[in-house]
PDB file of C-alpha atoms in Angstrom:
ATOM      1  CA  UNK A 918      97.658 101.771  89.581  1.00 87.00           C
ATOM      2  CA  UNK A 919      97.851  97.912  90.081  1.00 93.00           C
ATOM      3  CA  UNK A 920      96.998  96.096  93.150  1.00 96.00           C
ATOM      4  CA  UNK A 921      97.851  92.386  93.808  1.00 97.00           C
ATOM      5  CA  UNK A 922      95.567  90.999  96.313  1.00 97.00           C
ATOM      6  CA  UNK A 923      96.544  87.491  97.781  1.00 98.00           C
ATOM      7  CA  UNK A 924      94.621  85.011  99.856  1.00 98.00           C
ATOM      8  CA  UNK A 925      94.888  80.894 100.885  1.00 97.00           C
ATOM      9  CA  UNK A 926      97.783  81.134 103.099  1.00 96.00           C
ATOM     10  CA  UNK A 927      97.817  79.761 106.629  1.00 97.00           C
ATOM     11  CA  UNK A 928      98.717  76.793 108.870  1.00 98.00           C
ATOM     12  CA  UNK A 929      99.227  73.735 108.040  1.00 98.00           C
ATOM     13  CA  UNK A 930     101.129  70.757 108.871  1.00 98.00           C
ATOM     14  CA  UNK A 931     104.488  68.974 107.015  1.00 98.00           C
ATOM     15  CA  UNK A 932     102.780  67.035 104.166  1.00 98.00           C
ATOM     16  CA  UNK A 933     100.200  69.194 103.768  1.00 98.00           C
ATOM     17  CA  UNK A 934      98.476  71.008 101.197  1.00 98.00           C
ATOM     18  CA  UNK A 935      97.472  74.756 100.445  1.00 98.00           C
ATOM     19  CA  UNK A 936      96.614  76.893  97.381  1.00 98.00           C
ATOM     20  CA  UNK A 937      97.428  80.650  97.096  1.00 98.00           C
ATOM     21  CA  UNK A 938      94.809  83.052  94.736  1.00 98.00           C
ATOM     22  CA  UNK A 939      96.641  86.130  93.780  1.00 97.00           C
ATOM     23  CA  UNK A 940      94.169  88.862  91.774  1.00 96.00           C
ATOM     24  CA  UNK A 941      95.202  91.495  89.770  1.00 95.00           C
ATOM     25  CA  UNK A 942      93.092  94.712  89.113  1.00 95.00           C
ATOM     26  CA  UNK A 943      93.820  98.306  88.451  1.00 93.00           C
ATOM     27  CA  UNK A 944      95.770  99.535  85.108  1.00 89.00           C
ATOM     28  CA  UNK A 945      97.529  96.797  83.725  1.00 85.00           C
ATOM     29  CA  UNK A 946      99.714  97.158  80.394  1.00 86.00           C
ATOM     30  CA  UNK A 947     101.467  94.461  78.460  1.00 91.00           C
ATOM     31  CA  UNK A 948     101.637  91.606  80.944  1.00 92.00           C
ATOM     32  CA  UNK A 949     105.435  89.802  80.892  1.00 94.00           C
ATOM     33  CA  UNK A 950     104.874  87.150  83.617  1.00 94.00           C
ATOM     34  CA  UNK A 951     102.845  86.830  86.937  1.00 95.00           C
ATOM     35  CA  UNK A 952     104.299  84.500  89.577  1.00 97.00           C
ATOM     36  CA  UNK A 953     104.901  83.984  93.571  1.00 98.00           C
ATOM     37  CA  UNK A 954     107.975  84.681  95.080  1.00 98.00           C
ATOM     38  CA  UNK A 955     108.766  83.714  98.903  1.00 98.00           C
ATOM     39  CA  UNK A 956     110.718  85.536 101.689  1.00 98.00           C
ATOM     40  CA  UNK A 957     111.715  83.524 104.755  1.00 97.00           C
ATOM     41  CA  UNK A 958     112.816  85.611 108.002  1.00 92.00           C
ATOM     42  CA  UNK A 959     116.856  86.784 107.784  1.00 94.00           C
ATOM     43  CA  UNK A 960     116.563  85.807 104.429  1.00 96.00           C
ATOM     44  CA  UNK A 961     116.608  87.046 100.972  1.00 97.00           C
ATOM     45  CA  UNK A 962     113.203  87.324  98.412  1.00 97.00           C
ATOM     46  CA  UNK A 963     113.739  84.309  96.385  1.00 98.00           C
ATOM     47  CA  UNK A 964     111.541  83.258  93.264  1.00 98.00           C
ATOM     48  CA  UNK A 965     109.120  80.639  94.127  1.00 98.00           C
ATOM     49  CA  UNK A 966     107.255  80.237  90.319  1.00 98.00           C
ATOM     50  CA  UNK A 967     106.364  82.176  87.260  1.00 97.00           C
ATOM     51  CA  UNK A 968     104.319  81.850  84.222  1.00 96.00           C
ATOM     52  CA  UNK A 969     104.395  84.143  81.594  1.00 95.00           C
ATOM     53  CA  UNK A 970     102.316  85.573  79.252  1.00 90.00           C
ATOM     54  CA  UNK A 971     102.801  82.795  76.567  1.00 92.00           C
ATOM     55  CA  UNK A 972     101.998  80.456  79.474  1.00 91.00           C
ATOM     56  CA  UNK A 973     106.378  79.467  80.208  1.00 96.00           C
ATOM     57  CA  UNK A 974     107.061  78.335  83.707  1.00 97.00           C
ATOM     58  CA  UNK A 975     109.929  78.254  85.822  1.00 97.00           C
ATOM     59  CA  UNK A 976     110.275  77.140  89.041  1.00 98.00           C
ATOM     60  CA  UNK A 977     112.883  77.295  92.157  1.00 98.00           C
ATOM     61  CA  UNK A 978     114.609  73.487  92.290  1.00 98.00           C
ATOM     62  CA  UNK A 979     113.522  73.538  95.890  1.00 98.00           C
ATOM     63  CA  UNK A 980     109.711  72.873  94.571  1.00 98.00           C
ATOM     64  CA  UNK A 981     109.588  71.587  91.576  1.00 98.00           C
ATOM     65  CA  UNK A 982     107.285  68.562  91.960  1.00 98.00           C
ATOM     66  CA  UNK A 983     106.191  70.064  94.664  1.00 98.00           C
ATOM     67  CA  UNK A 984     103.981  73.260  93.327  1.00 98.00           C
ATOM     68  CA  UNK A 985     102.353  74.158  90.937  1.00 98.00           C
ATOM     69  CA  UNK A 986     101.191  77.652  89.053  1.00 98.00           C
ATOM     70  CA  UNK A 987      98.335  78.394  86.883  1.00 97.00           C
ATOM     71  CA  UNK A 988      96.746  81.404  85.768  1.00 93.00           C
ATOM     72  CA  UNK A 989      93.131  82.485  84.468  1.00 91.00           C
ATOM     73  CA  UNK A 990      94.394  85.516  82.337  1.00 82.00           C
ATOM     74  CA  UNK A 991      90.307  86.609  82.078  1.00 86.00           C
ATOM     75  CA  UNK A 992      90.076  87.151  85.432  1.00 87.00           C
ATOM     76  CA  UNK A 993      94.313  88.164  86.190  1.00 87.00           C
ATOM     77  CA  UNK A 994      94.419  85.532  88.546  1.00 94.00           C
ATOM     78  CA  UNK A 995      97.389  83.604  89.308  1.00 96.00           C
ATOM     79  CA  UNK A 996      97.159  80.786  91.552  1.00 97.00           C
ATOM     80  CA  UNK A 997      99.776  78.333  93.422  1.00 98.00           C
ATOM     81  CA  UNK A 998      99.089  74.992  94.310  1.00 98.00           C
ATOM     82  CA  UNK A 999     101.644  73.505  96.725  1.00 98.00           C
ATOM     83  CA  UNK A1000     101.739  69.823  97.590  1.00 98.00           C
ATOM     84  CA  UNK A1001     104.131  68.040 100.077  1.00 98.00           C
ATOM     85  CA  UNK A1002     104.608  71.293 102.298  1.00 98.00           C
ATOM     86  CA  UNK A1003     108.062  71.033 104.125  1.00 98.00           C
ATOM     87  CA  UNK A1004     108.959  73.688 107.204  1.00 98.00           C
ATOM     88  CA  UNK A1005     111.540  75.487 104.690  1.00 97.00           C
ATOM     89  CA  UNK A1006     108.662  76.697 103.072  1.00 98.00           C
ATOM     90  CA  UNK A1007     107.504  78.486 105.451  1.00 98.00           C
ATOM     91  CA  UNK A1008     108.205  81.915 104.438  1.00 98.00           C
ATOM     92  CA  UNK A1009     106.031  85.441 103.692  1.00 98.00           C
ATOM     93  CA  UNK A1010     104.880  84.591  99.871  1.00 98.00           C
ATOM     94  CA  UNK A1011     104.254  87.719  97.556  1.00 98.00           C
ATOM     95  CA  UNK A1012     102.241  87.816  94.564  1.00 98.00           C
ATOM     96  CA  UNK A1013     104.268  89.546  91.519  1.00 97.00           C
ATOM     97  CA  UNK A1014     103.145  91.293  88.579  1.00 96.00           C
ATOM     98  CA  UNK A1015     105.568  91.708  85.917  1.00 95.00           C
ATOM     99  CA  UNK A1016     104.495  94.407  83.029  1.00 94.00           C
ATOM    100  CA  UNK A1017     105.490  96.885  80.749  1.00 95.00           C
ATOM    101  CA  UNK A1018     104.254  99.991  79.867  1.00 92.00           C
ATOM    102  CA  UNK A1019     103.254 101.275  76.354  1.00 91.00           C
ATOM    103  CA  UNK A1020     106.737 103.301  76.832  1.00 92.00           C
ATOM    104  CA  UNK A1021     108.891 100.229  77.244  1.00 92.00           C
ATOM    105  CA  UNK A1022     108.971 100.668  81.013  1.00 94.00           C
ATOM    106  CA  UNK A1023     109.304  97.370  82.591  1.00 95.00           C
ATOM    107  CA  UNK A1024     107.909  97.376  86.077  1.00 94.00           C
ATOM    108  CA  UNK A1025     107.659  94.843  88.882  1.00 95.00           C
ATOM    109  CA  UNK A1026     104.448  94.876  90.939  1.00 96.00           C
ATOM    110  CA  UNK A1027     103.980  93.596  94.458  1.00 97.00           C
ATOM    111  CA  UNK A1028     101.412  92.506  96.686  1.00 98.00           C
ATOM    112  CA  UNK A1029     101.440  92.618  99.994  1.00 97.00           C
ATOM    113  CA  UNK A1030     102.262  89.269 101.435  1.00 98.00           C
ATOM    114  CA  UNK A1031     100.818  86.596 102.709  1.00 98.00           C
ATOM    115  CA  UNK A1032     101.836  84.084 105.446  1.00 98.00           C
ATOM    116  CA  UNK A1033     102.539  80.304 104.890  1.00 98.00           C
ATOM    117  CA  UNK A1034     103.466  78.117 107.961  1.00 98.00           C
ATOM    118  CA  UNK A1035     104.411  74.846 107.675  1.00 98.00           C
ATOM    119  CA  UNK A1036     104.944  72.976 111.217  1.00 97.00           C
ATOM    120  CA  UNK A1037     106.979  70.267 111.826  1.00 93.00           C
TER     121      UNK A1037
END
Protein backbone atom coordinates (compact mmCIF):
# COMPACT_ATOMS: atom_id res chain seq x y z
CA UNK A 1 0.00 0.00 0.00
CA UNK A 2 1.15 3.69 -0.51
CA UNK A 3 1.06 6.34 2.02
CA UNK A 4 1.56 10.10 1.27
CA UNK A 5 2.69 11.84 4.29
CA UNK A 6 2.62 15.76 4.14
CA UNK A 7 4.11 18.38 6.39
CA UNK A 8 5.05 22.53 6.20
CA UNK A 9 1.63 23.80 6.27
CA UNK A 10 0.45 26.43 8.73
CA UNK A 11 -0.15 30.16 9.35
CA UNK A 12 1.08 32.68 7.77
CA UNK A 13 0.39 36.07 6.69
CA UNK A 14 -0.63 37.65 2.90
CA UNK A 15 2.85 37.89 1.28
CA UNK A 16 4.20 35.25 2.93
CA UNK A 17 6.05 32.25 2.30
CA UNK A 18 5.70 28.39 3.07
CA UNK A 19 6.99 25.09 1.62
CA UNK A 20 5.00 21.79 1.69
CA UNK A 21 7.22 18.15 1.88
CA UNK A 22 5.02 15.42 0.68
CA UNK A 23 6.82 11.65 1.13
CA UNK A 24 5.93 8.73 -0.51
CA UNK A 25 6.61 5.15 0.88
CA UNK A 26 4.92 1.83 0.67
CA UNK A 27 4.52 -0.17 -2.84
CA UNK A 28 4.91 2.10 -5.52
CA UNK A 29 4.67 0.93 -9.34
CA UNK A 30 5.31 2.95 -12.44
CA UNK A 31 5.12 6.52 -11.18
CA UNK A 32 2.91 8.93 -13.82
CA UNK A 33 3.09 12.25 -11.91
CA UNK A 34 3.20 13.41 -8.18
CA UNK A 35 1.73 16.85 -7.45
CA UNK A 36 -0.46 19.02 -4.78
CA UNK A 37 -3.87 19.65 -5.27
CA UNK A 38 -5.94 22.19 -2.95
CA UNK A 39 -9.53 22.08 -1.54
CA UNK A 40 -10.98 25.30 -0.14
CA UNK A 41 -14.24 24.95 2.17
CA UNK A 42 -17.76 24.68 -0.13
CA UNK A 43 -15.52 24.17 -2.79
CA UNK A 44 -14.38 21.71 -5.26
CA UNK A 45 -10.60 19.72 -5.20
CA UNK A 46 -8.84 21.73 -7.72
CA UNK A 47 -5.20 20.96 -9.08
CA UNK A 48 -2.68 23.13 -7.52
CA UNK A 49 0.77 21.58 -9.48
CA UNK A 50 2.16 18.45 -10.95
CA UNK A 51 5.35 17.11 -12.19
CA UNK A 52 5.64 14.04 -13.82
CA UNK A 53 7.82 11.39 -14.14
CA UNK A 54 9.85 12.92 -17.09
CA UNK A 55 10.01 15.98 -14.82
CA UNK A 56 6.63 18.09 -17.03
CA UNK A 57 4.87 20.63 -14.93
CA UNK A 58 1.64 22.15 -14.98
CA UNK A 59 0.27 24.49 -12.89
CA UNK A 60 -3.33 26.14 -11.96
CA UNK A 61 -3.22 29.97 -13.65
CA UNK A 62 -4.13 31.11 -10.19
CA UNK A 63 -0.25 30.37 -9.11
CA UNK A 64 1.80 30.31 -11.64
CA UNK A 65 4.62 32.67 -10.61
CA UNK A 66 3.57 32.16 -7.54
CA UNK A 67 4.66 28.31 -6.63
CA UNK A 68 6.72 26.21 -7.36
CA UNK A 69 7.14 22.10 -7.43
CA UNK A 70 10.11 19.97 -7.30
CA UNK A 71 10.69 16.50 -6.62
CA UNK A 72 13.70 14.25 -5.28
CA UNK A 73 12.53 10.97 -7.07
CA UNK A 74 15.41 9.01 -4.64
CA UNK A 75 13.75 9.80 -1.78
CA UNK A 76 9.68 10.10 -3.47
CA UNK A 77 9.51 13.41 -2.23
CA UNK A 78 7.60 16.07 -3.78
CA UNK A 79 7.82 19.42 -2.46
CA UNK A 80 5.86 22.91 -3.04
CA UNK A 81 7.31 26.10 -2.63
CA UNK A 82 4.74 28.93 -2.55
CA UNK A 83 5.72 32.58 -2.68
CA UNK A 84 3.37 35.67 -2.51
CA UNK A 85 0.63 33.74 -0.39
CA UNK A 86 -2.84 35.43 -1.04
CA UNK A 87 -6.09 34.47 1.38
CA UNK A 88 -7.60 32.42 -1.74
CA UNK A 89 -5.06 30.08 -1.06
CA UNK A 90 -6.02 29.18 1.85
CA UNK A 91 -7.45 25.86 1.34
CA UNK A 92 -6.81 21.95 2.76
CA UNK A 93 -3.73 20.96 0.28
CA UNK A 94 -3.37 17.11 -0.52
CA UNK A 95 -0.40 15.42 -1.66
CA UNK A 96 -1.20 13.10 -4.88
CA UNK A 97 0.39 10.14 -6.16
CA UNK A 98 -0.38 9.24 -9.58
CA UNK A 99 0.77 5.45 -10.66
CA UNK A 100 0.11 2.55 -12.52
CA UNK A 101 0.25 -0.84 -11.84
CA UNK A 102 2.21 -3.58 -13.74
CA UNK A 103 -1.54 -4.46 -15.00
CA UNK A 104 -2.19 -1.09 -16.58
CA UNK A 105 -4.25 0.02 -13.59
CA UNK A 106 -3.95 3.66 -13.22
CA UNK A 107 -4.55 4.73 -9.67
CA UNK A 108 -4.69 8.05 -7.85
CA UNK A 109 -3.19 8.15 -4.35
CA UNK A 110 -4.01 10.58 -1.58
CA UNK A 111 -2.65 11.89 1.45
CA UNK A 112 -4.31 13.10 4.04
CA UNK A 113 -4.31 16.84 4.00
CA UNK A 114 -2.73 19.42 5.30
CA UNK A 115 -3.84 22.96 6.33
CA UNK A 116 -2.61 26.27 4.70
CA UNK A 117 -3.94 29.63 6.11
CA UNK A 118 -3.23 32.65 4.66
CA UNK A 119 -4.61 35.83 6.74
CA UNK A 120 -5.40 38.93 5.46
Amino acid sequence: QVQLVESGGGLVQAGGSLRLSCAASGTIFSTNSMGWYRQAPGKQRELVATMTSAATTNYADSVKGRFTISRDSAVNTVYLEMNSLKPEDTATYFCNLDMTRPWGTRIMNWGHGIQVTVSS
